[in-house]
CSV table of C-alpha atoms in Angstrom, one decimal:
chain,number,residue,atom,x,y,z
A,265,UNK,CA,52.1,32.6,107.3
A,266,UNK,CA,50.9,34.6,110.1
A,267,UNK,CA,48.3,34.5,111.9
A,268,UNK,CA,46.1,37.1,110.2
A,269,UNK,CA,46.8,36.2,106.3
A,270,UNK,CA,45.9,32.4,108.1
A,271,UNK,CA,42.3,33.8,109.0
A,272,UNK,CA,42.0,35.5,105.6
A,273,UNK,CA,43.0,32.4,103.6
A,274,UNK,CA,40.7,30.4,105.7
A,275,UNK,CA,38.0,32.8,104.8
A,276,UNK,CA,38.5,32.5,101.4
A,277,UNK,CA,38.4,28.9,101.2
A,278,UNK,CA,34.8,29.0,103.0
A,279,UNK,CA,33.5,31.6,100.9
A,280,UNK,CA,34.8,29.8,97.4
A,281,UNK,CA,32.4,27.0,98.8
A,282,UNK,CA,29.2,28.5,98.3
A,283,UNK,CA,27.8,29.3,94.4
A,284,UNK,CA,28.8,32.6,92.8
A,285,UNK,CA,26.4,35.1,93.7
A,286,UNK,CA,24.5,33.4,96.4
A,287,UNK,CA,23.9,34.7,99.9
A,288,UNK,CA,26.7,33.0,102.1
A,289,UNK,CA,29.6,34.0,99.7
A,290,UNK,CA,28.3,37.6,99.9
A,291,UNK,CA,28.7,37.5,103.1
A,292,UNK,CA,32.0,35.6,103.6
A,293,UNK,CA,33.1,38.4,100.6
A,294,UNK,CA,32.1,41.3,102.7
A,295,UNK,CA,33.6,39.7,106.0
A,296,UNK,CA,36.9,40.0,104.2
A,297,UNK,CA,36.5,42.7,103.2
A,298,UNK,CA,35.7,44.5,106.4
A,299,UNK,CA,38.8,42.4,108.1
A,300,UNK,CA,40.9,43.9,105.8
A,301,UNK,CA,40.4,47.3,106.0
A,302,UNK,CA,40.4,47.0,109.4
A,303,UNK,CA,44.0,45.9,109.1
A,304,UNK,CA,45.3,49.0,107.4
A,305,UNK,CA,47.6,46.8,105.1
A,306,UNK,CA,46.3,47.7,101.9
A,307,UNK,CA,48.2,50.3,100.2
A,308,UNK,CA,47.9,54.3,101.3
A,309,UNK,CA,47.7,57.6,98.7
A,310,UNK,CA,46.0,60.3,100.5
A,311,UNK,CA,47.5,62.4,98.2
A,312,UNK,CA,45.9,61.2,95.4
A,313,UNK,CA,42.7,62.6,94.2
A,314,UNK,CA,40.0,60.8,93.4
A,315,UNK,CA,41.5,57.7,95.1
A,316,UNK,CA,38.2,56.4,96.5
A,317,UNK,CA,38.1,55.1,92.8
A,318,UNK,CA,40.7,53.2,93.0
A,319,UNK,CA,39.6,51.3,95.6
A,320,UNK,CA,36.1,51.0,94.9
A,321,UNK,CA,37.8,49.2,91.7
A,322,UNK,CA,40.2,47.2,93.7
A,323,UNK,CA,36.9,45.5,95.6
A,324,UNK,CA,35.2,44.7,92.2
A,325,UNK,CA,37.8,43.0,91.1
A,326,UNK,CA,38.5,41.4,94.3
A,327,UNK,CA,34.9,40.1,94.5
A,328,UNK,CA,34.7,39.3,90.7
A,329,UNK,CA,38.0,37.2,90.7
A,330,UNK,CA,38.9,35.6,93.5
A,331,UNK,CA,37.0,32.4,93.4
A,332,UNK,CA,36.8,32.4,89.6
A,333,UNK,CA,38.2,34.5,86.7
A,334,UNK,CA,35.8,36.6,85.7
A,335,UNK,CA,37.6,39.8,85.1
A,336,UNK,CA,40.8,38.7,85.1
A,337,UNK,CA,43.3,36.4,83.1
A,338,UNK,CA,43.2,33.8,86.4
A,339,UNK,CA,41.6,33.9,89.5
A,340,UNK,CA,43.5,34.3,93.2
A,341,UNK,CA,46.2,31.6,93.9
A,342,UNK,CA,47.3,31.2,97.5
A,343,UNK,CA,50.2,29.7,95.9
A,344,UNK,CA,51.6,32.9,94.4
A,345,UNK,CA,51.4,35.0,97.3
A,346,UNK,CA,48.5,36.2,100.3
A,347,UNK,CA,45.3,38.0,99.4
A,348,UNK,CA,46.5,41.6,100.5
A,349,UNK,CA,49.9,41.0,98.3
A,350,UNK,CA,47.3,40.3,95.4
A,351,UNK,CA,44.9,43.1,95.7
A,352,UNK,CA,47.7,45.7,96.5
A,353,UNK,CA,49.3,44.8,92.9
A,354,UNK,CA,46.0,45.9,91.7
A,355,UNK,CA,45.7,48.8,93.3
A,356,UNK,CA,48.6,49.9,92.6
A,357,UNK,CA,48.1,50.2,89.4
A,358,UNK,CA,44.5,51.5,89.5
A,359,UNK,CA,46.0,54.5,91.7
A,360,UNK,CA,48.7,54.8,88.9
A,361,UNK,CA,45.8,54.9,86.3
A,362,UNK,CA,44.1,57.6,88.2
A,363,UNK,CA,46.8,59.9,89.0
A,364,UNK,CA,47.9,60.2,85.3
A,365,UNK,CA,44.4,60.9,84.3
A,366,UNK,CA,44.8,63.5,86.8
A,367,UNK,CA,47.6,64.9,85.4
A,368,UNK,CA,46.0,64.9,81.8
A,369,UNK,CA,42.7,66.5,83.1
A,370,UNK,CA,45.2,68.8,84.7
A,371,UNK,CA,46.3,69.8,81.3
A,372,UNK,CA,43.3,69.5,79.6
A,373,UNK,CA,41.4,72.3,81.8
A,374,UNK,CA,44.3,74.5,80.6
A,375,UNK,CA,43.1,74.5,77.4
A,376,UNK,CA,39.0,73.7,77.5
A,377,UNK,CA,38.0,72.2,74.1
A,378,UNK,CA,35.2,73.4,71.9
A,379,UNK,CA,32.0,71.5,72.1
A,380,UNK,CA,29.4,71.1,68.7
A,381,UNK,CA,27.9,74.7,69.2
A,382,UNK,CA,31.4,76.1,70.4
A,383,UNK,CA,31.2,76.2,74.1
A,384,UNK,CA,33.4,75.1,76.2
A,385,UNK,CA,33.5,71.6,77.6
A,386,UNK,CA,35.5,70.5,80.6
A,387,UNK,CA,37.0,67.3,80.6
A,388,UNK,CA,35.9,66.8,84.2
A,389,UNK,CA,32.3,66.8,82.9
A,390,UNK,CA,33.1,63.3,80.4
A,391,UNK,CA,34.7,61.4,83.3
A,392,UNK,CA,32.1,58.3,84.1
A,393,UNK,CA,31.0,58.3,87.6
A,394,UNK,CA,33.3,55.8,90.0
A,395,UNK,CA,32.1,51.5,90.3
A,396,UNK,CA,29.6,51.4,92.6
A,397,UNK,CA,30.3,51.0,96.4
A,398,UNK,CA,30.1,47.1,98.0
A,399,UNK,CA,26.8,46.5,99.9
A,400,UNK,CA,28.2,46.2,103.1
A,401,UNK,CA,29.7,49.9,102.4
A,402,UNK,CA,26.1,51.1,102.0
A,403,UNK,CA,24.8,49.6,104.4
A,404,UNK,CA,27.1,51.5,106.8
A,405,UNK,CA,26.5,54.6,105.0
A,406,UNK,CA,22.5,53.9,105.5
A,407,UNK,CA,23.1,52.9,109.7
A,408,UNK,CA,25.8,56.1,110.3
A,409,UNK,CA,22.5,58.3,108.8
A,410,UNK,CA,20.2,56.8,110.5
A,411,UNK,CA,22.0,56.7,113.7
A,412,UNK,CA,23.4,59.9,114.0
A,413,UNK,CA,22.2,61.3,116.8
A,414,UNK,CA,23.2,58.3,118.7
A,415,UNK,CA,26.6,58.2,117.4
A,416,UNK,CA,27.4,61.6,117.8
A,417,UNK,CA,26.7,61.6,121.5
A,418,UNK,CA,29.6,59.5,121.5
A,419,UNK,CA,32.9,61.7,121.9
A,420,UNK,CA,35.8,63.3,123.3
A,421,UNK,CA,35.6,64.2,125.7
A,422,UNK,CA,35.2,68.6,125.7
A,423,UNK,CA,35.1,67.7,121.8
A,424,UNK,CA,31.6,66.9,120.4
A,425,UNK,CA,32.9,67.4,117.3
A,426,UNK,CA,35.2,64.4,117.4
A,427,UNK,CA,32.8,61.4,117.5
A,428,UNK,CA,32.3,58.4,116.4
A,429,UNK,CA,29.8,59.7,113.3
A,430,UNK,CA,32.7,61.5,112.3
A,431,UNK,CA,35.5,59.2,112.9
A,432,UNK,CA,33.9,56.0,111.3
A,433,UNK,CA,32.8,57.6,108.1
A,434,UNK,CA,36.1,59.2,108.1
A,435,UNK,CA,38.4,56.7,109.1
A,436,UNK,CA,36.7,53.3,107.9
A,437,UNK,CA,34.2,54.2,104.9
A,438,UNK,CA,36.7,57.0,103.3
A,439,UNK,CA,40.3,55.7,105.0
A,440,UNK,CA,41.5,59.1,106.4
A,441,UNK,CA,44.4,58.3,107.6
A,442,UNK,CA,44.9,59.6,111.7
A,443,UNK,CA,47.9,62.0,110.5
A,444,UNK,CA,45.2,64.1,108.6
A,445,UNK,CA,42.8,63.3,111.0
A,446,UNK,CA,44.9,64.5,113.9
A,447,UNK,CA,45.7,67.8,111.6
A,448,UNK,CA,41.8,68.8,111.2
A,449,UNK,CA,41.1,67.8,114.9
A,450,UNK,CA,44.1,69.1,116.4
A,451,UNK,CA,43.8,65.9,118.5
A,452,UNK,CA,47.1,63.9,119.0
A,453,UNK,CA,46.8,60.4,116.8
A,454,UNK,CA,47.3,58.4,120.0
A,455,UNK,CA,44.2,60.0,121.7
A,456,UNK,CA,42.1,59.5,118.5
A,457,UNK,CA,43.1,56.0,117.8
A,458,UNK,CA,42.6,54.7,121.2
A,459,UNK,CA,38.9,56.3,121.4
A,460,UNK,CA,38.0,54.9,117.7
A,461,UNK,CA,39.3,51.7,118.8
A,462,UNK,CA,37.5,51.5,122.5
A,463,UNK,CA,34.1,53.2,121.6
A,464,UNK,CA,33.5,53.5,117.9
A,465,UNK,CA,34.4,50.2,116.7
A,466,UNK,CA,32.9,48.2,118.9
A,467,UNK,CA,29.6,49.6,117.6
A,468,UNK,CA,30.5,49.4,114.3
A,469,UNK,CA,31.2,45.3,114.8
A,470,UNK,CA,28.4,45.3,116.3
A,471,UNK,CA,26.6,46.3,113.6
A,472,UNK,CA,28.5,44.2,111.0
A,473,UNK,CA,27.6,41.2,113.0
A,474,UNK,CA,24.0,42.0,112.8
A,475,UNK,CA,24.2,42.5,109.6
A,476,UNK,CA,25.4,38.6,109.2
A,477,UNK,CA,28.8,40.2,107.7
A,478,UNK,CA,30.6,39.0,110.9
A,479,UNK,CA,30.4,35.6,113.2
């Protein structure tokens, strides 16, 4: 087991500790959470619509199950494989889910059905709205609105439009990933990734530890 999948585990343990719903396994939950999106080892679809979903599922179930079976048939073993092995079998298939939806809403606008008084319904209009974000998520949301003057003062330099407002809502909040982000810019990845990573997270950790989401 490597080192990271070794912090994770560890994690887990401690946050299976503490009552379901309480405080301190919130914020173990949302530590892991935030540790593994940092990683980038979940799986990537940018090509995807809607995807967002899939992931917003993918925590749900993550929080819902992996202490105790609440969702699911059984809860998270660390005998059958690491967390991120786990939760990208899940999300798999809730990306799989949502692109053939796609496809049939796709064919559906084609052909618009008839509502009670004959006029014409989309499909797109019946789809529920997606799981609600984690609280940690919003929380970020809330401090990259509230702070965006002071995070936008942070850039590129010669490039005010590449700064950390941008990049951490892009990058961590809606996964981007620095390909595209180095397409829209027309900044190479290597310059982008290296300023997220020296300026922009540090404030964002910073924020996270605050928050109590990190030690």
């Amino acid at each position: 087991m490597d080192e990271f999948n070794a912090q994770i585990l560890q994690l887990v343990q401690e946050a299976c500790q503490h009552p379901r719903g309480s405080l301190e396994r919130k914020r173990k939950l949302n530590q892991i959470i935030y540790l593994i999106q940092k990683s980038g080892k979940l799986l990537r679809c940018t090509d995807v619509p809607d995807v967002e979903e899939a992931f917003q599922k993918t925590w749900i179930y993550f929080c819902q199950n992996l202490c105790e079976a609440t969702t699911a048939k059984n809860p998270y073993d660390p005998e059958q494989g690491c967390v991120i092995s786990w939760l990208n079998g899940y999300l798999y298939y809730r990306i799989k889910e949502i692109s053939q939806r796609n496809k049939e809403e796709r064919n559906r606008r084609i052909n618009p059905f008839a509502g009670e008084n004959g006029e014409a319904i989309d499909p797109l209009d019946m789809i529920p709205a997606p799981p609600e974000a984690s609280p940690m998520l919003k929380e970020i949301r809330e401090w990259l609105t509230n702070q965006n003057s002071r995070l936008r003062r942070i850039h590129i330099s010669d490039r005010p439009d590449v700064n950390c407002q941008v990049l951490i809502e892009r990058r961590f909040l809606l996964e981007v990933a620095w390909k595209d982000l180095s397409q829209d810019f027309g900044v190479p990845i290597p310059t982008l990734s290296n300023f997220y990573q020296k300026k922009c997270l540090p404030l964002l950790e910073e924020f996270c530890k605050f928050q109590g989401y990190l030690d």
